[in-house]
Amino acid sequence: MAEPVPEYGSRAALPLYLKVARALREDLARHRIAPGSRLPSERHLALRHHVNRQTVRSALQLLREERLVVTDRRGTFAAAHEPDAQAPVPLRRTFPGGHRAADALVRATLSWEAPPAALAGRLALAAEEPTLVHRHVVLGPGDACLQRSVSWFSRPALAEIPQLGRYRRSAERHRQPDLRLLYHWTHQAGLRTTHRESVGVPAGPGAPEAEHGPGRPGRPDGGAPRLTVHRVVSDQHGHTLEVTEIDLVARADAWTCEFAD
């Protein structure tokens, strides 16, 4: 049985690891941690920010992906040089997608339900077999809905990615879920992924909802210009891991497609 869809107008608290990453990013930018110097230990950072060490590790992982810190057997160090202003800044890949999803306030839920019939085979599921479903909204100023998405996960994804598989437990699903490190977890599990994305312009605001296809997450921000993205993520063996439908306000976001790890 499907669980209730979230009340999209409400804000959720920023996850703790993003707060820690933001504080460390500011320390690095203001040279309170000098280029090339060693960062405090995970234990020290956990005590300073009143979080556990796993939260600190997640924050440091984001800073590594931004090339602001480097880690070796001696510890974690501030990058020795300022990033080149002319060089392209690598976008942090976050789930469900788009750079606004990295630090934005969101509303998200997980449920255990059957996907649309057309997706069951692709997700390696029997007809009407339930799986993990993630619904996610990115909120802008004044609680405006900038991006709305729904994702269905396959049987191989739940089996191969431990951090995702734990959400099989009902108690875990009823907490405010934070899956923005999903693609990092996928890499940790030894999976090399291909992201295939189709970007489209949906029908106008007067068109019936059915024209947008089954399982579409609905329209953000009323009649504002919008884009839709249909994403299929597969592993190196050709198994589908995730199918995501995203609907976003075109005037408020840019979309960068990354096709393979």
mmCIF file of C-alpha atoms in Angstrom:
data_model
loop_
_atom_site.group_PDB
_atom_site.id
_atom_site.type_symbol
_atom_site.label_atom_id
_atom_site.label_comp_id
_atom_site.label_asym_id
_atom_site.label_seq_id
_atom_site.Cartn_x
_atom_site.Cartn_y
_atom_site.Cartn_z
ATOM 1 C CA MET A 1 0.000 0.000 0.000
ATOM 2 C CA ALA A 2 1.368 3.423 -0.962
ATOM 3 C CA GLU A 3 2.330 5.778 1.853
ATOM 4 C CA PRO A 4 1.130 9.430 1.866
ATOM 5 C CA VAL A 5 2.822 11.888 -0.456
ATOM 6 C CA PRO A 6 4.635 14.624 1.534
ATOM 7 C CA GLU A 7 3.176 18.065 2.129
ATOM 8 C CA TYR A 8 5.430 19.895 -0.277
ATOM 9 C CA GLY A 9 4.912 23.333 1.184
ATOM 10 C CA SER A 10 6.813 22.531 4.398
ATOM 11 C CA ARG A 11 10.550 22.947 4.819
ATOM 12 C CA ALA A 12 12.791 20.274 6.273
ATOM 13 C CA ALA A 13 15.898 20.971 8.326
ATOM 14 C CA LEU A 14 19.188 21.088 6.461
ATOM 15 C CA PRO A 15 20.968 17.740 7.058
ATOM 16 C CA LEU A 16 23.753 17.937 9.613
ATOM 17 C CA TYR A 17 26.534 16.878 7.238
ATOM 18 C CA LEU A 18 25.674 19.810 4.929
ATOM 19 C CA LYS A 19 25.867 22.207 7.890
ATOM 20 C CA VAL A 20 29.305 20.841 8.813
ATOM 21 C CA ALA A 21 30.472 21.049 5.186
ATOM 22 C CA ARG A 22 29.265 24.651 4.959
ATOM 23 C CA ALA A 23 31.137 25.625 8.140
ATOM 24 C CA LEU A 24 34.351 23.969 6.944
ATOM 25 C CA ARG A 25 33.967 25.539 3.494
ATOM 26 C CA GLU A 26 33.826 28.958 5.145
ATOM 27 C CA ASP A 27 36.903 28.176 7.279
ATOM 28 C CA LEU A 28 38.798 27.236 4.124
ATOM 29 C CA ALA A 29 37.610 30.273 2.147
ATOM 30 C CA ARG A 30 38.604 32.673 4.957
ATOM 31 C CA HIS A 31 41.941 30.848 5.453
ATOM 32 C CA ARG A 32 41.093 30.039 9.046
ATOM 33 C CA ILE A 33 42.426 26.707 7.823
ATOM 34 C CA ALA A 34 45.478 27.674 5.749
ATOM 35 C CA PRO A 35 46.096 26.092 2.316
ATOM 36 C CA GLY A 36 48.154 22.935 2.709
ATOM 37 C CA SER A 37 47.529 22.625 6.444
ATOM 38 C CA ARG A 38 45.970 19.639 8.118
ATOM 39 C CA LEU A 39 42.336 19.761 9.162
ATOM 40 C CA PRO A 40 41.368 18.825 12.728
ATOM 41 C CA SER A 41 40.739 15.143 13.299
ATOM 42 C CA GLU A 42 37.324 13.611 12.688
ATOM 43 C CA ARG A 43 36.903 13.203 16.436
ATOM 44 C CA HIS A 44 37.734 16.862 17.074
ATOM 45 C CA LEU A 45 35.356 18.039 14.330
ATOM 46 C CA ALA A 46 32.596 15.799 15.663
ATOM 47 C CA LEU A 47 32.960 17.325 19.143
ATOM 48 C CA ARG A 48 33.144 20.884 17.757
ATOM 49 C CA HIS A 49 29.972 20.538 15.703
ATOM 50 C CA HIS A 50 28.107 18.237 18.124
ATOM 51 C CA VAL A 51 27.636 15.470 15.557
ATOM 52 C CA ASN A 52 28.858 11.902 15.146
ATOM 53 C CA ARG A 53 31.958 10.951 13.167
ATOM 54 C CA GLN A 54 29.955 9.524 10.245
ATOM 55 C CA THR A 55 28.398 12.962 9.748
ATOM 56 C CA VAL A 56 31.895 14.469 9.640
ATOM 57 C CA ARG A 57 33.019 11.841 7.105
ATOM 58 C CA SER A 58 30.079 12.691 4.843
ATOM 59 C CA ALA A 59 30.917 16.403 5.054
ATOM 60 C CA LEU A 60 34.571 15.751 4.207
ATOM 61 C CA GLN A 61 33.536 13.601 1.253
ATOM 62 C CA LEU A 62 31.640 16.563 -0.210
ATOM 63 C CA LEU A 63 34.678 18.815 0.227
ATOM 64 C CA ARG A 64 36.894 16.224 -1.459
ATOM 65 C CA GLU A 65 34.545 16.112 -4.442
ATOM 66 C CA GLU A 66 34.762 19.910 -4.623
ATOM 67 C CA ARG A 67 38.585 19.598 -4.527
ATOM 68 C CA LEU A 68 38.774 21.820 -1.467
ATOM 69 C CA VAL A 69 40.500 19.142 0.635
ATOM 70 C CA VAL A 70 42.601 16.064 -0.040
ATOM 71 C CA THR A 71 42.973 12.969 2.104
ATOM 72 C CA ASP A 72 45.897 10.548 2.333
ATOM 73 C CA ARG A 73 47.218 8.132 4.942
ATOM 74 C CA ARG A 74 48.379 11.083 7.100
ATOM 75 C CA GLY A 75 44.987 12.754 7.300
ATOM 76 C CA THR A 76 42.893 15.387 5.508
ATOM 77 C CA PHE A 77 44.513 18.619 4.289
ATOM 78 C CA ALA A 78 43.266 21.888 2.819
ATOM 79 C CA ALA A 79 44.003 22.078 -0.909
ATOM 80 C CA ALA A 80 47.436 23.660 -1.346
ATOM 81 C CA HIS A 81 46.329 26.116 -4.042
ATOM 82 C CA GLU A 82 43.294 28.259 -4.669
ATOM 83 C CA PRO A 83 41.050 26.793 -7.394
ATOM 84 C CA ASP A 84 41.708 28.367 -10.790
ATOM 85 C CA ALA A 85 38.904 30.886 -11.401
ATOM 86 C CA GLN A 86 39.110 30.186 -15.131
ATOM 87 C CA ALA A 87 38.988 26.412 -14.765
ATOM 88 C CA PRO A 88 35.601 24.696 -14.868
ATOM 89 C CA VAL A 89 34.367 23.867 -11.387
ATOM 90 C CA PRO A 90 33.351 20.204 -11.154
ATOM 91 C CA LEU A 91 29.714 19.842 -10.231
ATOM 92 C CA ARG A 92 29.073 17.658 -7.238
ATOM 93 C CA ARG A 93 26.860 14.817 -8.344
ATOM 94 C CA THR A 94 23.946 14.598 -5.997
ATOM 95 C CA PHE A 95 20.765 12.577 -5.963
ATOM 96 C CA PRO A 96 18.156 13.175 -7.238
ATOM 97 C CA GLY A 97 19.815 15.834 -9.377
ATOM 98 C CA GLY A 98 20.727 19.383 -10.241
ATOM 99 C CA HIS A 99 23.143 21.618 -8.400
ATOM 100 C CA ARG A 100 20.350 23.177 -6.331
ATOM 101 C CA ALA A 101 19.744 19.801 -4.684
ATOM 102 C CA ALA A 102 23.185 19.906 -3.054
ATOM 103 C CA ASP A 103 22.512 22.493 -0.334
ATOM 104 C CA ALA A 104 18.845 23.366 -0.723
ATOM 105 C CA LEU A 105 16.174 22.811 1.865
ATOM 106 C CA VAL A 106 13.992 19.952 0.782
ATOM 107 C CA ARG A 107 10.980 17.848 1.600
ATOM 108 C CA ALA A 108 11.436 14.148 0.958
ATOM 109 C CA THR A 109 9.722 10.854 1.730
ATOM 110 C CA LEU A 110 10.338 7.169 1.119
ATOM 111 C CA SER A 111 7.621 4.602 0.587
ATOM 112 C CA TRP A 112 7.397 0.917 -0.256
ATOM 113 C CA GLU A 113 5.047 0.490 -3.210
ATOM 114 C CA ALA A 114 4.696 -1.033 -6.664
ATOM 115 C CA PRO A 115 6.099 1.042 -9.547
ATOM 116 C CA PRO A 116 4.072 1.782 -12.702
ATOM 117 C CA ALA A 117 3.522 -1.460 -14.607
ATOM 118 C CA ALA A 118 5.675 -0.230 -17.493
ATOM 119 C CA LEU A 119 8.722 0.014 -15.180
ATOM 120 C CA ALA A 120 8.457 -3.314 -13.309
ATOM 121 C CA GLY A 121 10.464 -5.381 -15.797
ATOM 122 C CA ARG A 122 13.162 -2.756 -16.127
ATOM 123 C CA LEU A 123 13.575 -2.724 -12.340
ATOM 124 C CA ALA A 124 13.814 -6.568 -12.245
ATOM 125 C CA LEU A 125 10.522 -6.765 -10.364
ATOM 126 C CA ALA A 126 7.510 -9.009 -10.840
ATOM 127 C CA ALA A 127 4.202 -7.405 -11.757
ATOM 128 C CA GLU A 128 2.851 -5.392 -8.789
ATOM 129 C CA GLU A 129 5.921 -6.244 -6.668
ATOM 130 C CA PRO A 130 6.724 -3.275 -4.395
ATOM 131 C CA THR A 131 10.053 -1.509 -4.161
ATOM 132 C CA LEU A 132 11.564 1.592 -2.599
ATOM 133 C CA VAL A 133 10.155 4.860 -3.981
ATOM 134 C CA HIS A 134 11.668 8.273 -3.200
ATOM 135 C CA ARG A 135 9.742 11.545 -3.585
ATOM 136 C CA HIS A 136 11.689 14.778 -3.297
ATOM 137 C CA VAL A 137 11.021 18.511 -3.587
ATOM 138 C CA VAL A 138 13.561 21.368 -3.734
ATOM 139 C CA LEU A 139 12.227 24.543 -2.133
ATOM 140 C CA GLY A 140 13.213 28.070 -3.084
ATOM 141 C CA PRO A 141 12.563 31.512 -1.551
ATOM 142 C CA GLY A 142 9.130 31.788 -0.028
ATOM 143 C CA ASP A 143 8.813 27.988 -0.095
ATOM 144 C CA ALA A 144 8.363 28.062 -3.881
ATOM 145 C CA CYS A 145 8.693 24.600 -5.398
ATOM 146 C CA LEU A 146 11.668 24.665 -7.776
ATOM 147 C CA GLN A 147 12.047 20.971 -8.482
ATOM 148 C CA ARG A 148 9.969 17.861 -7.857
ATOM 149 C CA SER A 149 11.007 14.289 -8.516
ATOM 150 C CA VAL A 150 10.053 10.662 -7.973
ATOM 151 C CA SER A 151 12.503 7.745 -8.153
ATOM 152 C CA TRP A 152 11.985 3.990 -8.257
ATOM 153 C CA PHE A 153 14.812 1.644 -7.230
ATOM 154 C CA SER A 154 15.473 -1.780 -8.676
ATOM 155 C CA ARG A 155 15.987 -5.108 -6.968
ATOM 156 C CA PRO A 156 19.769 -5.034 -7.843
ATOM 157 C CA ALA A 157 20.130 -1.529 -6.340
ATOM 158 C CA LEU A 158 18.634 -2.600 -3.006
ATOM 159 C CA ALA A 159 20.802 -5.724 -2.979
ATOM 160 C CA GLU A 160 24.113 -4.093 -3.967
ATOM 161 C CA ILE A 161 24.063 -0.732 -2.127
ATOM 162 C CA PRO A 162 24.012 -1.329 1.649
ATOM 163 C CA GLN A 163 23.117 2.251 2.621
ATOM 164 C CA LEU A 164 20.109 2.086 0.307
ATOM 165 C CA GLY A 165 19.094 -1.434 1.277
ATOM 166 C CA ARG A 166 18.673 -0.443 4.933
ATOM 167 C CA TYR A 167 15.615 1.587 3.917
ATOM 168 C CA ARG A 168 13.780 -1.699 3.460
ATOM 169 C CA ARG A 169 13.106 -1.374 7.184
ATOM 170 C CA SER A 170 9.906 0.545 7.814
ATOM 171 C CA ALA A 171 11.372 2.473 10.762
ATOM 172 C CA GLU A 172 14.148 3.879 8.569
ATOM 173 C CA ARG A 173 11.714 4.960 5.844
ATOM 174 C CA HIS A 174 9.595 7.002 8.223
ATOM 175 C CA ARG A 175 12.475 9.311 9.118
ATOM 176 C CA GLN A 176 13.287 12.328 6.957
ATOM 177 C CA PRO A 177 15.358 10.510 4.289
ATOM 178 C CA ASP A 178 18.585 12.004 2.951
ATOM 179 C CA LEU A 179 19.769 10.211 -0.178
ATOM 180 C CA ARG A 180 21.923 12.989 -1.635
ATOM 181 C CA LEU A 181 25.045 10.805 -1.281
ATOM 182 C CA LEU A 182 23.446 7.942 -3.224
ATOM 183 C CA TYR A 183 25.900 8.117 -6.132
ATOM 184 C CA HIS A 184 28.826 8.155 -3.688
ATOM 185 C CA TRP A 185 27.378 5.040 -2.016
ATOM 186 C CA THR A 186 27.045 3.447 -5.450
ATOM 187 C CA HIS A 187 30.734 4.055 -6.124
ATOM 188 C CA GLN A 188 31.650 2.672 -2.678
ATOM 189 C CA ALA A 189 29.753 -0.513 -3.578
ATOM 190 C CA GLY A 190 32.072 -0.996 -6.578
ATOM 191 C CA LEU A 191 29.449 -0.097 -9.171
ATOM 192 C CA ARG A 192 30.357 1.944 -12.235
ATOM 193 C CA THR A 193 27.288 3.737 -13.461
ATOM 194 C CA THR A 194 25.907 5.119 -16.685
ATOM 195 C CA HIS A 195 23.357 7.927 -16.450
ATOM 196 C CA ARG A 196 21.083 8.198 -19.473
ATOM 197 C CA GLU A 197 18.882 11.278 -19.405
ATOM 198 C CA SER A 198 16.158 12.562 -21.712
ATOM 199 C CA VAL A 199 15.219 16.222 -21.324
ATOM 200 C CA GLY A 200 11.877 17.475 -22.607
ATOM 201 C CA VAL A 201 9.487 20.411 -22.553
ATOM 202 C CA PRO A 202 6.109 19.325 -21.145
ATOM 203 C CA ALA A 203 2.726 20.352 -22.461
ATOM 204 C CA GLY A 204 1.356 23.734 -21.442
ATOM 205 C CA PRO A 205 -0.407 24.423 -18.133
ATOM 206 C CA GLY A 206 -3.797 23.788 -19.674
ATOM 207 C CA ALA A 207 -2.965 20.231 -20.746
ATOM 208 C CA PRO A 208 -4.420 17.361 -18.711
ATOM 209 C CA GLU A 209 -2.044 15.740 -16.216
ATOM 210 C CA ALA A 210 -2.377 12.370 -17.947
ATOM 211 C CA GLU A 211 -0.460 13.704 -20.940
ATOM 212 C CA HIS A 212 2.681 13.892 -18.837
ATOM 213 C CA GLY A 213 2.936 10.131 -18.533
ATOM 214 C CA PRO A 214 2.543 7.667 -15.653
ATOM 215 C CA GLY A 215 4.215 8.430 -12.388
ATOM 216 C CA ARG A 216 5.148 12.020 -13.293
ATOM 217 C CA PRO A 217 5.782 13.989 -10.114
ATOM 218 C CA GLY A 218 3.502 16.908 -11.018
ATOM 219 C CA ARG A 219 4.166 20.541 -11.778
ATOM 220 C CA PRO A 220 6.272 22.873 -9.635
ATOM 221 C CA ASP A 221 5.553 26.613 -9.434
ATOM 222 C CA GLY A 222 2.221 26.718 -11.268
ATOM 223 C CA GLY A 223 2.485 27.786 -14.897
ATOM 224 C CA ALA A 224 6.183 28.808 -14.909
ATOM 225 C CA PRO A 225 8.350 27.522 -17.794
ATOM 226 C CA ARG A 226 9.421 23.958 -17.001
ATOM 227 C CA LEU A 227 11.617 21.114 -18.133
ATOM 228 C CA THR A 228 11.223 17.396 -17.458
ATOM 229 C CA VAL A 229 14.059 14.919 -17.133
ATOM 230 C CA HIS A 230 13.724 11.148 -17.425
ATOM 231 C CA ARG A 231 16.814 9.440 -15.979
ATOM 232 C CA VAL A 232 17.843 5.781 -16.052
ATOM 233 C CA VAL A 233 20.954 4.817 -14.052
ATOM 234 C CA SER A 234 22.548 1.453 -14.906
ATOM 235 C CA ASP A 235 25.601 -0.387 -13.596
ATOM 236 C CA GLN A 236 28.520 -1.871 -15.526
ATOM 237 C CA HIS A 237 26.575 -5.127 -15.975
ATOM 238 C CA GLY A 238 23.666 -3.394 -17.681
ATOM 239 C CA HIS A 239 21.340 -3.720 -14.682
ATOM 240 C CA THR A 240 19.034 -0.760 -14.085
ATOM 241 C CA LEU A 241 19.567 0.686 -10.600
ATOM 242 C CA GLU A 242 17.217 3.661 -10.612
ATOM 243 C CA VAL A 243 14.581 5.340 -12.759
ATOM 244 C CA THR A 244 13.842 8.971 -11.898
ATOM 245 C CA GLU A 245 11.338 11.485 -13.262
ATOM 246 C CA ILE A 246 12.150 15.148 -12.526
ATOM 247 C CA ASP A 247 10.063 18.231 -13.184
ATOM 248 C CA LEU A 248 11.830 21.579 -12.648
ATOM 249 C CA VAL A 249 11.282 25.273 -13.129
ATOM 250 C CA ALA A 250 13.336 26.146 -16.219
ATOM 251 C CA ARG A 251 13.922 29.755 -15.290
ATOM 252 C CA ALA A 252 15.304 28.816 -11.871
ATOM 253 C CA ASP A 253 17.816 26.082 -12.633
ATOM 254 C CA ALA A 254 20.360 24.780 -15.102
ATOM 255 C CA TRP A 255 20.715 21.103 -15.932
ATOM 256 C CA THR A 256 24.034 19.379 -16.517
ATOM 257 C CA CYS A 257 23.928 15.846 -17.886
ATOM 258 C CA GLU A 258 26.683 13.445 -16.834
ATOM 259 C CA PHE A 259 26.534 10.187 -18.720
ATOM 260 C CA ALA A 260 29.065 7.889 -17.073
ATOM 261 C CA ASP A 261 31.360 7.503 -14.058
#
